[in-house]
Coordinates of C-alpha atoms and ligand atoms in Angstrom, one line a residue:
M66 CA 14.8 12.9 -50.2
A67 CA 15.8 12.4 -53.8
V68 CA 17.1 15.3 -55.8
I69 CA 16.4 15.7 -59.5
A70 CA 18.7 17.6 -61.7
A71 CA 16.8 19.2 -64.6
V72 CA 17.9 20.9 -67.9
E73 CA 15.4 22.7 -70.1
A74 CA 17.4 23.1 -73.4
G75 CA 15.8 26.0 -75.3
G76 CA 16.7 27.8 -78.4
T77 CA 17.4 31.1 -76.6
K78 CA 18.3 29.8 -73.2
F79 CA 19.1 26.7 -71.2
I80 CA 17.5 26.6 -67.7
C81 CA 19.5 24.3 -65.3
G82 CA 18.5 23.6 -61.8
L83 CA 17.4 21.1 -59.1
G84 CA 13.9 19.9 -58.1
T85 CA 12.0 17.4 -56.0
E86 CA 9.9 14.4 -56.8
E87 CA 6.8 16.5 -56.1
G88 CA 7.7 18.9 -59.0
K89 CA 9.0 21.7 -56.7
I90 CA 11.9 23.8 -57.9
I91 CA 14.8 24.0 -55.4
E92 CA 16.9 26.3 -57.5
K93 CA 17.6 27.3 -61.1
I94 CA 19.7 29.5 -63.3
N95 CA 19.6 30.6 -67.0
I96 CA 22.4 30.1 -69.5
P97 CA 22.2 31.8 -72.9
T98 CA 22.2 29.3 -75.8
T99 CA 25.2 29.9 -78.0
N100 CA 27.1 27.0 -79.6
P101 CA 27.2 23.5 -78.0
E102 CA 30.7 23.7 -76.7
E103 CA 30.3 27.0 -74.9
T104 CA 26.8 26.3 -73.7
M105 CA 27.4 22.8 -72.4
K106 CA 30.6 23.9 -70.6
R107 CA 28.5 26.3 -68.5
V108 CA 25.8 23.7 -67.9
I109 CA 28.5 21.2 -66.7
K110 CA 30.1 23.9 -64.5
Y111 CA 26.8 24.6 -62.8
F112 CA 26.1 21.0 -61.9
K113 CA 29.7 20.3 -60.8
D114 CA 29.3 20.9 -57.1
K115 CA 25.6 19.7 -56.9
K116 CA 24.4 16.5 -55.5
F117 CA 21.6 14.7 -57.4
D118 CA 20.3 11.3 -58.1
V119 CA 18.9 11.5 -61.6
M120 CA 18.7 14.0 -64.5
G121 CA 15.9 15.0 -66.7
V122 CA 16.6 16.8 -70.0
G123 CA 13.8 18.4 -72.0
S124 CA 15.0 19.8 -75.3
F125 CA 14.0 21.8 -78.3
G126 CA 13.6 19.5 -81.3
P127 CA 14.0 17.7 -83.4
I128 CA 15.7 15.2 -81.2
D129 CA 16.0 11.5 -81.0
P130 CA 14.3 10.4 -77.7
V131 CA 13.9 6.7 -78.7
K132 CA 15.9 4.5 -76.4
G133 CA 18.0 1.9 -78.3
S134 CA 18.2 4.1 -81.4
K135 CA 21.7 4.7 -82.7
T136 CA 21.3 8.5 -82.3
Y137 CA 19.4 8.3 -79.0
G138 CA 20.1 11.5 -77.0
Y139 CA 21.0 13.6 -80.0
I140 CA 19.6 16.8 -81.2
T141 CA 19.2 15.7 -84.8
K142 CA 18.8 17.8 -88.0
T143 CA 18.0 21.4 -86.9
P144 CA 18.3 24.6 -88.8
K145 CA 19.6 26.1 -85.6
P146 CA 23.3 26.9 -86.3
Y147 CA 25.9 24.5 -84.7
W148 CA 23.4 22.2 -83.0
S149 CA 22.7 19.6 -85.8
D150 CA 23.7 16.0 -84.8
Y151 CA 24.8 17.1 -81.4
N152 CA 25.0 14.2 -78.8
M153 CA 23.6 16.0 -75.8
I154 CA 23.0 13.0 -73.5
G155 CA 26.4 11.6 -74.6
E156 CA 28.1 14.8 -73.4
L157 CA 26.2 14.8 -70.1
K158 CA 26.9 11.1 -69.4
K159 CA 30.7 11.8 -69.7
H160 CA 30.3 14.0 -66.6
Y161 CA 27.5 12.5 -64.5
D162 CA 26.9 8.8 -64.0
V163 CA 23.2 9.0 -63.1
P164 CA 20.1 7.7 -64.8
M165 CA 18.8 10.2 -67.4
E166 CA 15.6 10.7 -69.2
F167 CA 15.5 12.7 -72.5
D168 CA 12.5 14.0 -74.4
T169 CA 11.2 17.1 -76.0
D170 CA 10.6 20.1 -73.7
V171 CA 6.9 20.0 -74.7
N172 CA 6.4 16.3 -74.0
G173 CA 8.0 17.0 -70.5
A174 CA 5.7 20.0 -70.0
A175 CA 2.7 17.9 -71.0
L176 CA 3.6 15.3 -68.4
A177 CA 4.3 17.9 -65.7
E178 CA 1.0 19.6 -66.3
S179 CA -0.8 16.2 -66.0
W180 CA 0.9 15.6 -62.7
W181 CA 1.2 19.0 -61.0
G182 CA -0.4 21.6 -63.3
A183 CA -3.6 22.5 -65.1
G184 CA -4.3 18.8 -66.0
T185 CA -3.7 17.2 -62.7
G186 CA -5.2 13.7 -62.7
L187 CA -5.9 13.6 -66.4
K188 CA -4.3 10.8 -68.4
N189 CA -4.7 12.4 -71.8
L190 CA -3.7 15.9 -72.7
V191 CA -1.9 18.1 -75.1
Y192 CA 0.5 20.9 -74.2
I193 CA 1.4 23.4 -77.0
T194 CA 3.8 26.3 -76.8
V195 CA 3.5 29.2 -79.2
G196 CA 6.8 31.2 -79.1
T197 CA 9.8 31.4 -81.4
G198 CA 8.6 28.1 -82.8
I199 CA 5.5 26.1 -82.2
G200 CA 5.8 22.7 -80.4
A201 CA 3.4 20.4 -78.9
G202 CA 3.7 17.3 -76.7
A203 CA 1.1 14.8 -75.6
V204 CA 0.3 12.6 -72.7
V205 CA -1.7 9.6 -73.9
N206 CA -2.9 7.0 -71.4
G207 CA -0.7 8.5 -68.8
T208 CA 2.6 8.4 -70.7
M209 CA 4.3 10.8 -73.1
L210 CA 3.6 10.1 -76.7
Q211 CA 6.6 8.7 -78.6
G212 CA 6.8 6.3 -81.6
L213 CA 9.0 6.5 -84.6
T214 CA 10.2 9.7 -82.9
H215 CA 8.5 12.5 -80.9
P216 CA 5.3 14.1 -82.3
E217 CA 5.9 17.2 -84.5
M218 CA 2.5 18.8 -84.0
G219 CA 3.9 22.3 -84.6
H220 CA 4.4 21.6 -88.3
I221 CA 0.9 20.4 -89.4
F222 CA -0.8 21.7 -92.5
L223 CA -3.8 24.0 -92.2
K224 CA -6.4 25.7 -94.4
R225 CA -5.1 29.1 -95.3
H226 CA -7.3 32.1 -94.4
P227 CA -8.7 33.4 -97.8
E228 CA -7.4 36.9 -97.2
D229 CA -4.0 36.0 -95.8
K230 CA -1.3 36.5 -98.4
F231 CA 1.7 35.8 -96.1
E232 CA 3.8 33.1 -97.6
G233 CA 4.9 31.5 -94.4
R234 CA 8.4 31.2 -92.9
C235 CA 9.0 27.6 -91.9
P236 CA 12.4 26.6 -93.5
F237 CA 11.0 23.2 -94.2
H238 CA 7.3 23.7 -95.2
K239 CA 6.8 27.5 -95.5
D240 CA 3.1 27.7 -94.5
C241 CA 2.8 25.0 -91.9
L242 CA 1.3 26.0 -88.5
E243 CA 4.7 27.2 -87.2
G244 CA 5.4 29.0 -90.4
M245 CA 2.1 30.9 -90.2
A246 CA 1.5 31.4 -86.5
A247 CA 4.7 31.4 -84.4
G248 CA 6.0 34.7 -83.0
P249 CA 8.4 35.4 -85.9
A250 CA 5.6 34.8 -88.4
I251 CA 3.4 37.4 -86.6
E252 CA 6.4 39.8 -86.7
D253 CA 7.0 39.2 -90.4
R254 CA 3.4 39.5 -91.4
W255 CA 2.5 42.6 -89.4
G256 CA 5.9 44.3 -89.3
K257 CA 6.0 44.5 -85.5
K258 CA 6.5 42.0 -82.6
G259 CA 3.4 40.5 -81.1
Q260 CA 4.1 42.4 -77.9
E261 CA 3.5 45.6 -79.8
L262 CA 0.3 44.5 -81.5
M263 CA -1.9 44.0 -78.5
D264 CA -4.7 46.4 -79.6
K265 CA -4.8 45.2 -83.3
D266 CA -7.8 42.9 -83.3
E267 CA -7.2 41.5 -86.8
V268 CA -3.8 40.1 -85.7
W269 CA -5.4 38.0 -82.9
E270 CA -8.4 37.0 -85.0
L271 CA -6.1 35.6 -87.6
E272 CA -3.8 34.0 -85.0
A273 CA -6.8 32.3 -83.4
Y274 CA -8.0 31.1 -86.8
Y275 CA -4.8 29.1 -87.3
L276 CA -4.3 28.0 -83.7
A277 CA -7.9 26.8 -83.4
Q278 CA -7.5 24.7 -86.6
A279 CA -4.4 23.0 -85.0
L280 CA -6.4 22.3 -81.8
V281 CA -9.3 20.8 -83.7
N282 CA -6.8 18.4 -85.4
Y283 CA -5.3 17.5 -82.1
I284 CA -8.8 16.9 -80.6
L285 CA -9.9 14.8 -83.5
I286 CA -6.7 12.6 -83.6
L287 CA -5.7 12.3 -79.9
S288 CA -8.9 13.0 -78.0
P289 CA -7.2 15.0 -75.2
Q290 CA -9.2 15.6 -72.0
R291 CA -7.7 19.1 -71.9
I292 CA -5.4 21.4 -74.0
I293 CA -2.9 23.6 -72.3
M294 CA -1.4 26.5 -74.2
G295 CA 1.8 28.3 -73.2
G296 CA 4.7 30.3 -74.7
G297 CA 5.3 34.0 -75.3
V298 CA 2.5 34.5 -77.8
M299 CA -0.1 33.1 -75.4
K300 CA 0.6 35.9 -73.0
Q301 CA -2.0 37.7 -75.2
Q302 CA -4.8 36.5 -73.0
Q303 CA -7.4 37.8 -75.5
L304 CA -6.4 34.9 -77.7
F305 CA -8.1 32.4 -75.4
P306 CA -11.8 33.3 -76.0
L307 CA -11.1 33.7 -79.8
I308 CA -9.5 30.3 -80.0
R309 CA -12.3 28.7 -78.0
K310 CA -14.9 30.2 -80.2
N311 CA -13.2 29.1 -83.4
V312 CA -12.7 25.5 -82.0
Q313 CA -16.5 25.3 -81.3
K314 CA -17.3 26.8 -84.7
F315 CA -14.9 24.5 -86.7
L316 CA -16.0 21.3 -84.8
N317 CA -19.7 22.3 -85.4
N318 CA -21.1 20.1 -82.6
Y319 CA -19.4 17.1 -84.1
V320 CA -17.5 16.2 -80.9
Y321 CA -20.6 16.1 -78.7
K322 CA -19.1 16.5 -75.2
K323 CA -20.0 19.0 -72.6
E324 CA -16.3 19.8 -72.1
I325 CA -16.3 21.4 -75.6
L326 CA -19.9 22.5 -76.0
E327 CA -20.5 24.0 -72.5
E328 CA -17.2 24.2 -70.5
I329 CA -14.6 25.1 -73.1
E330 CA -13.1 27.8 -70.9
K331 CA -11.9 24.8 -68.7
Y332 CA -10.9 22.7 -71.7
I333 CA -8.5 25.1 -73.4
V334 CA -6.4 26.8 -70.7
Y335 CA -3.1 28.5 -69.8
P336 CA -0.5 26.4 -68.1
G337 CA -1.1 25.8 -64.4
L338 CA 2.7 25.8 -63.9
G339 CA 2.9 29.2 -65.8
D340 CA 6.3 30.1 -67.2
D341 CA 7.9 27.2 -65.3
A342 CA 6.0 24.5 -67.3
G343 CA 9.0 23.8 -69.5
F344 CA 11.5 23.6 -66.6
I345 CA 9.2 21.6 -64.4
G346 CA 8.7 19.4 -67.4
S347 CA 12.4 18.5 -67.2
I348 CA 11.9 17.7 -63.5
A349 CA 9.1 15.4 -64.5
L350 CA 11.4 13.7 -67.0
G351 CA 13.9 13.3 -64.1
K352 CA 11.2 11.7 -62.0
I353 CA 10.7 9.0 -64.7
A354 CA 14.4 8.2 -64.4
L355 CA 14.0 8.1 -60.6
D356 CA 10.9 5.8 -60.8
S357 CA 12.8 3.4 -63.1
L358 CA 15.2 2.8 -60.1
K359 CA 12.4 1.8 -57.8
Ligands
LIG511 P1 11.1 30.9 -76.8 O1 10.1 30.3 -77.7 O2 12.3 31.4 -77.5 O3 11.4 30.0 -75.6 P2 9.0 32.7 -76.0 O4 8.0 31.6 -75.7 O5 9.0 33.9 -75.1 O6 10.4 32.2 -76.1 O7 8.7 33.2 -77.5 C1 9.2 34.3 -78.1 C2 8.3 34.8 -79.2 O8 7.0 35.1 -78.6 C3 8.8 36.0 -79.9 O9 8.5 35.9 -81.3 C4 8.0 37.1 -79.3 O10 7.8 38.2 -80.2 C5 6.7 36.4 -78.9 N1 6.2 37.0 -77.6 C6 6.8 37.1 -76.4 N2 6.0 37.7 -75.5 C7 4.9 38.1 -76.2 C8 3.7 38.8 -75.8 N3 3.6 39.3 -74.6 N4 2.8 39.0 -76.7 C9 2.9 38.5 -78.0 N5 4.0 37.9 -78.4 C10 5.0 37.7 -77.5
LIG512 ZN1 7.1 23.4 -90.7

């Protein structure tokens, strides 16, 4: 049985572990994300005595996942201190001579959800995480979407709510989707963390207004067969009916499909892999490396 080593490189923690070709977790540990030297030393120490055939690495972005590119395997320009222009795959390759696959954590999660999660059997879906940042990945015709680089669907531009005066907090665009609707934007706008605002309906109405616009754009551009929404903010389950209602309202019967008109509660859903979607996404990336050997 082949063993897949998997790394989910996140902004607050790295999850390292081992998994199977069927997307099952054998074991995993958490390592806090500090600077690259310290963090990667602990990652390498963890895998030192492990036996594995391939490695999948799903990372926070922006990254360069395009094979053949000069900076392939790098975390590229990030506002995250210390991590700009960091050669993540280069460092791992120094220690492990196994085939590796590198992509965004959300592209990996989208693939894993299409194989083993809430989108099993679907060849076109979008996975979006709403947490410290907003990121989304896509599976299109059965493969992860990649082109010039990876998609950056967390930074799209939206119609501002007429009563919303919050200026937005994306360091690049101010009031893009992430700047208006990620966890830190909720905290800045309302003065408290999302976890503490559960009973404030206006918070979730506004949040759903922005997230639904994003989903409408994804639907119109990519035509996903399902949209999967994870991340800390989506723990507020009351968001789901609000988002679904707004998606229907904004589309206004234009996409005339029963999935949206009649069965939207099956179309916009929580991850089937739950909180493990990101880590199992890295196992899915590893499986791509494994399949390339066959
Ligand atoms: P990360 O994005 O760092 O991997 P999370 O997905 O947990 O981690 O996102 C953290 C963000 O989500 C924080 O801004 C936090 O306030 C928010 N958050 C976490 N849990 C909840 C919750 N239950 N309800 C609302 N917001 C939450
Ligand atoms: Zn932005």
